[in-house]
Structures are given as C-alpha cells and as structure tokens.
Amino acid sequence: MKENFEKVSVLDNFYQTSFYFPMPVVLVTTLSENGTTNIGSYSLCFPFGIAGRHAMMLISRSDSNTAVNIRRSKFAALNFITSRKDYLANAVRLGYPGQTTEEKLKDSIFTLLPSMRDNKENEAKYPEIIKEAVEVMECTWEDDNSVFSYKESPDESHFLLNIDNIFMKESWQKALVQGNGRFPSLPIDYGYRDSKYFWFALHGRPYKEPIPSDKSIDVNTIIYQVQRMPYDLKWEDKAYEKLVKIPRIFLKRVLEAISKRALEEGVKIITPELLDEYNKKKR
Ligand SMILES: Cc1cc2nc3c(=O)[nH]c(=O)nc-3n(C[C@H](O)[C@H](O)[C@H](O)COP(=O)(O)O)c2cc1C
C-alpha cells in the first residue's frame, strides 16, 4: 500500500515531541558542592569531537544539579547502564526535576565507586562512578568558549565534555578489542513522549553487514580501521598510503601487528619511514 508523508510541526523538544529519535541512557555523575556525588539521567549526550579532540556533548536544562555541578567543578562521568528494567525504572526516578542530591541518593539503587582517575590524591575532587555501569567516560568540561559556545537559549546548557578516560567492564573490553561480535545490551530511549511515560526499547542482537566486496581498499578504509583500534598512536597521512596494497582480509591483522610493535618500541607516530623499516625487518 502506498503511504504518503504527512507534515509534522517542529515543537520544542522536537526529538521526542515531533520525531522518533533513538537516544542512549546515560547516568551522569557530578560532584555536588558538599562533595557528594549526584546522579542525573540524561539522553541528549552524543559524540561531538571525534578526531583530534575526543569529546561528548551533553545538553541539560541550565538549573539541573548536573549543570550547576559541571559549571562549578568541571568534571562529569558518563555511566552507561544496561537495559535491565529495574535500572531503567530507577533512571526515571533519578530523572525527576527538583530533587536535591541527598534525596536522590536515598532513591538510587546504584552503587557508587571512587573515580578511576590516576590522580588519587585528588580523589575527593572527582565524581564517583556507577558500579553497575558497563562502560564509563570520565570527562572534563571544555569551558573555553572560543572552542565551543552556544548562547541561543539561557534555559539550555550545552557542555562540551573532553573525554579523559574510558573504562569498561573486563568482558566487554575484551569483546571490544577482539571485535568478537558480542555487544552489551544498552537501552534505547525514545524520550518523555506523552507527559506520562518515558519510552524505552531494548536492543536486539546486533548482526553484521559486510561492506561491498567490489569496493577496493583505499586510504579511507585504512583510516576508518585505524580509528577503530584502541591504540594511542598518531598516523601520518603518507603512512596510510603505504598500506593500500594489503588485501582487505589481512588489513586488520596487519594494523594490529604494526600498532602493537610500535607501542612495544615506545613509538608514538606511525610514519611511512617506520612502515618501510618494519617491512624490511619483518619479525
Ligand atoms: C531517561 C531520561 C533521560 C533524560 N534526558 C535528559 C536530557 O538529555 N537533558 C535534560 O536536561 N534532562 C533530561 N532528563 C531529565 C533530567 O533527568 C532531570 O532534569 C533531572 O532532574 C536531572 O537531574 P539532576 O538535576 O540531578 O541533574 C532525562 C530524564 C530521563 C529519565
């Protein structure tokens, strides 16, 4: 049956009033004025700087505990929980405006653990993280408004949060590095749609779709693959070009081997010269 498009009015909070927009569920922990950790539920939280600067964007009403705490203390941890119904019910409770941090902590079913940052002397300065989370980003607010600013509406605060650390539960960290096709079951939030309910969806089992085999390997394929590897290495543009002849099925393995060897040798930048050298002296 042929179905026509109908026009929908673009209302405030259009992502949940005028659209079906799948969002994550993030418990944001921040430090309150008296040093306790506040937990707030957020969904408008997305990757914003992806190459060079690694940063998330968090959108909050300006007077939330979370927004006030970030402006004062600069730190936030983004805790991603799985789609257990008790977790999501509690996230909705923790998403009720107007409660103090103390009131919320009494309501919370989550367990707080000290920050995983290295700088332990300053532990008290950082928000705690949520033990039940599968993965956590520890972030610092980028308050330099020459880097990012948005002044359109005083009721909304937009925080560019630089990612300092990512921590993940062991089994998921392994799954990530091995790329073994296992994924944590993270919920999808369709928002507060009818002044009554938050609507969540549980995600199904992810499946893989191969990239077209008639597309030959090019520099972008290599960059794409390198950016998905968990190594802190810089690649010079000319280095990528050196690898375009590698058959696609071996690419990941070769990139892994190069990266691991470079890290072992304390190398920080992958240059074409380095790749020539590795190619000469294959171990
Ligand atoms: C699942 C969920 C997602 C939410 N996402 C947002 C959001 O992205 N931005 C926002 O301002 N409020 C959001 N809210 C509402 C906040 O949780 C609410 O304002 C709460 O009071 C914030 O807590 P805080 O004051 O401790 O920061 C969400 C609520 C729920 C339950």
Tab-separated table of C-alpha atoms and ligand atoms in Angstrom:
chain	number	residue	atom	x	y	z
A	1	MET	CA	0.000	0.000	0.000
A	2	LYS	CA	1.297	3.431	-0.888
A	3	GLU	CA	1.708	5.669	2.122
A	4	ASN	CA	2.125	9.423	1.839
A	5	PHE	CA	4.282	11.631	4.023
A	6	GLU	CA	2.433	13.933	6.426
A	7	LYS	CA	3.931	17.187	7.704
A	8	VAL	CA	4.718	17.278	11.433
A	9	SER	CA	5.064	20.541	13.395
A	10	VAL	CA	8.528	21.164	14.811
A	11	LEU	CA	7.857	21.733	18.504
A	12	ASP	CA	10.129	22.408	21.471
A	13	ASN	CA	11.870	19.176	22.444
A	14	PHE	CA	11.254	18.068	18.846
A	15	TYR	CA	13.388	14.932	19.318
A	16	GLN	CA	10.617	13.462	21.500
A	17	THR	CA	7.565	15.568	20.562
A	18	SER	CA	7.900	15.645	16.751
A	19	PHE	CA	10.119	12.684	15.954
A	20	TYR	CA	11.211	9.158	16.829
A	21	PHE	CA	14.807	9.704	17.766
A	22	PRO	CA	16.741	6.832	19.352
A	23	MET	CA	18.894	8.027	22.232
A	24	PRO	CA	21.226	6.497	24.800
A	25	VAL	CA	20.534	6.379	28.526
A	26	VAL	CA	23.383	7.932	30.484
A	27	LEU	CA	23.634	8.356	34.227
A	28	VAL	CA	25.747	11.465	34.644
A	29	THR	CA	27.644	11.678	37.916
A	30	THR	CA	28.950	15.051	39.077
A	31	LEU	CA	30.296	16.480	42.309
A	32	SER	CA	27.876	18.477	44.412
A	33	GLU	CA	29.025	21.455	46.475
A	34	ASN	CA	29.447	19.429	49.674
A	35	GLY	CA	31.498	16.746	47.918
A	36	THR	CA	28.813	14.073	47.475
A	37	THR	CA	28.198	12.596	44.048
A	38	ASN	CA	24.969	13.491	42.241
A	39	ILE	CA	23.343	11.114	39.742
A	40	GLY	CA	21.211	12.584	36.921
A	41	SER	CA	19.586	10.778	33.978
A	42	TYR	CA	20.400	12.110	30.528
A	43	SER	CA	19.811	11.077	26.941
A	44	LEU	CA	20.955	14.119	24.997
A	45	CYS	CA	24.535	13.017	25.174
A	46	PHE	CA	26.397	12.358	21.941
A	47	PRO	CA	29.895	12.141	20.439
A	48	PHE	CA	30.806	15.683	19.338
A	49	GLY	CA	34.583	15.818	18.696
A	50	ILE	CA	35.725	12.550	17.181
A	51	ALA	CA	39.192	13.060	15.690
A	52	GLY	CA	41.899	15.008	17.489
A	53	ARG	CA	39.591	16.247	20.211
A	54	HIS	CA	37.617	13.367	21.709
A	55	ALA	CA	34.564	14.919	23.269
A	56	MET	CA	30.914	14.403	24.090
A	57	MET	CA	28.116	16.968	24.014
A	58	LEU	CA	25.710	16.950	26.931
A	59	ILE	CA	22.540	19.050	26.814
A	60	SER	CA	20.857	19.832	30.111
A	61	ARG	CA	18.429	22.356	31.488
A	62	SER	CA	20.635	25.099	32.949
A	63	ASP	CA	19.475	24.746	36.552
A	64	SER	CA	19.793	20.958	36.902
A	65	ASN	CA	22.111	19.666	39.643
A	66	THR	CA	24.278	18.254	36.888
A	67	ALA	CA	24.628	21.567	35.023
A	68	VAL	CA	25.318	23.550	38.196
A	69	ASN	CA	27.910	20.982	39.311
A	70	ILE	CA	29.712	20.882	35.968
A	71	ARG	CA	29.922	24.680	35.857
A	72	ARG	CA	31.397	24.700	39.386
A	73	SER	CA	33.628	21.607	39.454
A	74	LYS	CA	34.210	20.976	35.704
A	75	PHE	CA	34.115	17.169	35.976
A	76	ALA	CA	31.473	14.643	34.957
A	77	ALA	CA	31.388	10.882	34.485
A	78	LEU	CA	29.055	9.399	31.858
A	79	ASN	CA	27.893	5.997	33.080
A	80	PHE	CA	26.167	3.711	30.567
A	81	ILE	CA	23.861	1.119	32.133
A	82	THR	CA	22.346	-1.984	30.544
A	83	SER	CA	18.664	-2.287	29.713
A	84	ARG	CA	17.557	-4.019	32.921
A	85	LYS	CA	14.056	-2.857	33.773
A	86	ASP	CA	14.948	-2.082	37.405
A	87	TYR	CA	17.852	0.103	36.225
A	88	LEU	CA	15.628	1.986	33.794
A	89	ALA	CA	12.847	2.445	36.366
A	90	ASN	CA	15.421	3.912	38.742
A	91	ALA	CA	16.848	6.110	35.958
A	92	VAL	CA	13.348	7.560	35.543
A	93	ARG	CA	13.161	8.247	39.306
A	94	LEU	CA	16.557	9.936	39.160
A	95	GLY	CA	15.271	11.979	36.227
A	96	TYR	CA	12.628	13.764	38.239
A	97	PRO	CA	13.476	17.503	38.420
A	98	GLY	CA	13.742	19.448	41.663
A	99	GLN	CA	15.291	16.826	43.953
A	100	THR	CA	18.440	17.518	45.937
A	101	THR	CA	21.454	15.247	45.662
A	102	GLU	CA	20.766	13.819	49.129
A	103	GLU	CA	17.147	12.987	48.225
A	104	LYS	CA	18.302	11.340	45.011
A	105	LEU	CA	20.981	9.265	46.716
A	106	LYS	CA	18.326	7.835	49.016
A	107	ASP	CA	16.257	6.907	45.947
A	108	SER	CA	19.137	5.438	43.973
A	109	ILE	CA	19.622	1.662	43.647
A	110	PHE	CA	23.065	2.204	42.136
A	111	THR	CA	26.379	1.740	43.925
A	112	LEU	CA	28.993	4.487	43.745
A	113	LEU	CA	32.694	3.684	43.410
A	114	PRO	CA	35.656	6.088	43.584
A	115	SER	CA	36.786	7.671	40.337
A	116	MET	CA	39.205	5.530	38.307
A	117	ARG	CA	41.449	8.517	37.560
A	118	ASP	CA	45.178	8.050	38.284
A	119	ASN	CA	45.430	11.148	40.397
A	120	LYS	CA	44.358	9.559	43.663
A	121	GLU	CA	45.482	12.394	45.988
A	122	ASN	CA	42.768	14.476	44.419
A	123	GLU	CA	40.133	11.746	44.576
A	124	ALA	CA	37.698	13.895	46.516
A	125	LYS	CA	37.664	16.328	43.624
A	126	TYR	CA	36.205	13.859	41.124
A	127	PRO	CA	32.691	12.463	40.870
A	128	GLU	CA	32.308	8.807	41.767
A	129	ILE	CA	31.277	6.334	39.083
A	130	ILE	CA	28.467	3.780	38.974
A	131	LYS	CA	29.472	0.205	39.717
A	132	GLU	CA	26.612	-1.288	37.684
A	133	ALA	CA	27.650	0.599	34.511
A	134	VAL	CA	29.129	-1.411	31.634
A	135	GLU	CA	31.203	1.494	30.404
A	136	VAL	CA	32.108	4.898	31.755
A	137	MET	CA	33.610	8.039	30.259
A	138	GLU	CA	35.358	10.317	32.742
A	139	CYS	CA	35.232	13.827	31.332
A	140	THR	CA	36.337	17.399	31.917
A	141	TRP	CA	34.225	20.326	30.724
A	142	GLU	CA	35.856	22.388	27.980
A	143	ASP	CA	34.919	25.834	29.280
A	144	ASP	CA	36.965	27.800	26.752
A	145	ASN	CA	34.176	29.429	24.765
A	146	SER	CA	36.459	30.051	21.825
A	147	VAL	CA	36.438	26.244	21.397
A	148	PHE	CA	32.669	25.891	21.745
A	149	SER	CA	29.835	28.157	22.729
A	150	TYR	CA	26.097	28.178	22.157
A	151	LYS	CA	24.125	31.042	23.606
A	152	GLU	CA	20.787	30.607	21.879
A	153	SER	CA	18.685	29.790	24.914
A	154	PRO	CA	19.604	30.578	28.550
A	155	ASP	CA	17.475	27.659	29.812
A	156	GLU	CA	19.589	25.096	27.974
A	157	SER	CA	23.229	24.371	28.787
A	158	HIS	CA	25.470	22.673	26.257
A	159	PHE	CA	28.583	21.133	27.730
A	160	LEU	CA	31.471	20.069	25.554
A	161	LEU	CA	32.981	17.313	27.697
A	162	ASN	CA	36.514	16.221	26.814
A	163	ILE	CA	36.963	12.500	27.391
A	164	ASP	CA	39.828	11.904	29.829
A	165	ASN	CA	39.331	8.162	30.376
A	166	ILE	CA	37.140	5.369	29.182
A	167	PHE	CA	36.648	2.385	31.470
A	168	MET	CA	34.743	-0.738	30.562
A	169	LYS	CA	33.885	-3.949	32.384
A	170	GLU	CA	36.510	-6.562	31.616
A	171	SER	CA	34.426	-8.881	29.448
A	172	TRP	CA	33.203	-6.003	27.292
A	173	GLN	CA	36.685	-4.560	26.987
A	174	LYS	CA	37.773	-7.987	25.683
A	175	ALA	CA	34.829	-8.143	23.286
A	176	LEU	CA	35.725	-4.640	22.027
A	177	VAL	CA	39.380	-5.422	21.406
A	178	GLN	CA	38.700	-8.828	19.844
A	179	GLY	CA	35.767	-7.483	17.819
A	180	ASN	CA	34.071	-10.799	18.554
A	181	GLY	CA	30.528	-9.677	17.751
A	182	ARG	CA	29.310	-9.580	21.366
A	183	PHE	CA	27.665	-6.341	22.463
A	184	PRO	CA	26.333	-5.194	25.821
A	185	SER	CA	22.592	-4.716	25.815
A	186	LEU	CA	22.282	-0.942	26.064
A	187	PRO	CA	18.821	0.611	26.175
A	188	ILE	CA	17.348	2.980	23.630
A	189	ASP	CA	15.365	5.933	24.952
A	190	TYR	CA	12.580	7.414	22.815
A	191	GLY	CA	12.004	10.109	25.431
A	192	TYR	CA	9.232	11.556	27.510
A	193	ARG	CA	6.545	11.453	24.859
A	194	ASP	CA	3.110	11.788	26.391
A	195	SER	CA	3.587	13.766	29.646
A	196	LYS	CA	3.250	10.465	31.439
A	197	TYR	CA	5.868	7.949	30.407
A	198	PHE	CA	9.433	7.602	29.275
A	199	TRP	CA	9.586	5.082	26.417
A	200	PHE	CA	12.463	2.666	26.202
A	201	ALA	CA	13.340	-0.067	23.744
A	202	LEU	CA	15.611	-2.999	24.414
A	203	HIS	CA	18.029	-3.626	21.648
A	204	GLY	CA	18.063	-6.861	19.736
A	205	ARG	CA	21.115	-8.899	18.895
A	206	PRO	CA	23.387	-6.875	16.577
A	207	TYR	CA	24.226	-8.515	13.262
A	208	LYS	CA	26.898	-7.757	10.734
A	209	GLU	CA	26.542	-6.479	7.221
A	210	PRO	CA	29.673	-6.927	5.087
A	211	ILE	CA	30.940	-3.955	3.158
A	212	PRO	CA	30.604	-4.383	-0.617
A	213	SER	CA	33.323	-6.667	-1.967
A	214	ASP	CA	33.535	-4.738	-5.249
A	215	LYS	CA	34.838	-1.640	-3.412
A	216	SER	CA	38.618	-1.794	-3.413
A	217	ILE	CA	40.615	-0.836	-0.364
A	218	ASP	CA	41.558	2.842	-0.263
A	219	VAL	CA	43.146	5.213	2.195
A	220	ASN	CA	39.791	5.963	3.834
A	221	THR	CA	39.240	2.285	4.585
A	222	ILE	CA	42.591	2.200	6.350
A	223	ILE	CA	41.885	5.423	8.289
A	224	TYR	CA	38.480	4.049	9.265
A	225	GLN	CA	40.023	0.852	10.579
A	226	VAL	CA	42.862	2.647	12.403
A	227	GLN	CA	40.421	4.987	14.137
A	228	ARG	CA	38.566	1.994	15.495
A	229	MET	CA	41.614	0.466	17.114
A	230	PRO	CA	42.216	1.033	20.805
A	231	TYR	CA	45.800	2.326	20.477
A	232	ASP	CA	47.080	5.758	21.339
A	233	LEU	CA	49.108	6.302	18.164
A	234	LYS	CA	49.229	9.086	15.602
A	235	TRP	CA	49.349	8.140	11.941
A	236	GLU	CA	50.878	10.401	9.273
A	237	ASP	CA	48.729	10.648	6.144
A	238	LYS	CA	51.517	9.234	3.975
A	239	ALA	CA	51.725	6.175	6.225
A	240	TYR	CA	48.155	5.169	5.361
A	241	GLU	CA	49.024	5.335	1.666
A	242	LYS	CA	51.768	2.752	2.181
A	243	LEU	CA	49.176	0.123	3.091
A	244	VAL	CA	46.657	0.313	0.232
A	245	LYS	CA	48.051	-2.853	-1.394
A	246	ILE	CA	47.284	-5.083	1.585
A	247	PRO	CA	44.441	-7.496	0.820
A	248	ARG	CA	41.356	-6.431	2.739
A	249	ILE	CA	41.095	-9.632	4.766
A	250	PHE	CA	44.568	-9.095	6.215
A	251	LEU	CA	44.222	-5.367	6.885
A	252	LYS	CA	43.063	-5.586	10.492
A	253	ARG	CA	45.696	-8.138	11.396
A	254	VAL	CA	48.471	-6.064	9.797
A	255	LEU	CA	47.303	-2.847	11.503
A	256	GLU	CA	47.193	-4.669	14.853
A	257	ALA	CA	50.717	-6.004	14.364
A	258	ILE	CA	52.082	-2.575	13.393
A	259	SER	CA	50.360	-0.864	16.316
A	260	LYS	CA	51.431	-3.410	18.919
A	261	ARG	CA	55.015	-3.371	17.705
A	262	ALA	CA	55.112	0.445	17.719
A	263	LEU	CA	53.735	0.556	21.264
A	264	GLU	CA	56.253	-2.072	22.428
A	265	GLU	CA	59.026	0.046	20.956
A	266	GLY	CA	57.701	3.240	22.529
A	267	VAL	CA	56.911	4.757	19.114
A	268	LYS	CA	54.153	7.394	19.182
A	269	ILE	CA	53.835	8.318	15.488
A	270	ILE	CA	53.468	5.928	12.578
A	271	THR	CA	55.408	7.376	9.662
A	272	PRO	CA	55.943	5.947	6.148
A	273	GLU	CA	59.638	5.503	7.032
A	274	LEU	CA	58.706	3.404	10.054
A	275	LEU	CA	56.491	1.181	7.896
A	276	ASP	CA	59.334	0.745	5.380
A	277	GLU	CA	61.585	-0.288	8.229
A	278	TYR	CA	59.004	-2.749	9.601
A	279	ASN	CA	58.540	-4.142	6.119
A	280	LYS	CA	62.294	-4.704	5.698
A	281	LYS	CA	62.765	-6.318	9.091
A	282	LYS	CA	59.665	-8.467	9.344
A	283	ARG	CA	59.846	-10.265	12.669
B	1	LIG	C1	15.877	8.651	30.586
B	1	LIG	C2	15.944	10.129	30.866
B	1	LIG	C3	16.654	10.953	30.016
B	1	LIG	C4	16.737	12.329	30.267
B	1	LIG	N1	17.475	13.108	29.421
B	1	LIG	C5	17.625	14.420	29.680
B	1	LIG	C6	18.483	15.230	28.880
B	1	LIG	O1	19.123	14.763	27.949
B	1	LIG	N2	18.578	16.556	29.213
B	1	LIG	C7	17.934	17.085	30.264
B	1	LIG	O2	18.073	18.297	30.516
B	1	LIG	N3	17.125	16.343	31.046
B	1	LIG	C8	16.971	15.029	30.798
B	1	LIG	N4	16.177	14.264	31.597
B	1	LIG	C9	15.557	14.884	32.753
B	1	LIG	C10	16.607	15.022	33.857
B	1	LIG	O3	16.965	13.727	34.309
B	1	LIG	C11	16.022	15.839	35.013
B	1	LIG	O4	16.058	17.205	34.640
B	1	LIG	C12	16.750	15.612	36.323
B	1	LIG	O5	16.224	16.452	37.306
B	1	LIG	C13	18.233	15.861	36.193
B	1	LIG	O6	18.868	15.506	37.375
B	1	LIG	P1	19.889	16.485	38.075
B	1	LIG	O7	19.128	17.751	38.449
B	1	LIG	O8	20.347	15.726	39.287
B	1	LIG	O9	20.966	16.762	37.084
B	1	LIG	C14	16.062	12.889	31.369
B	1	LIG	C15	15.337	12.055	32.227
B	1	LIG	C16	15.278	10.686	31.973
B	1	LIG	C17	14.508	9.807	32.895
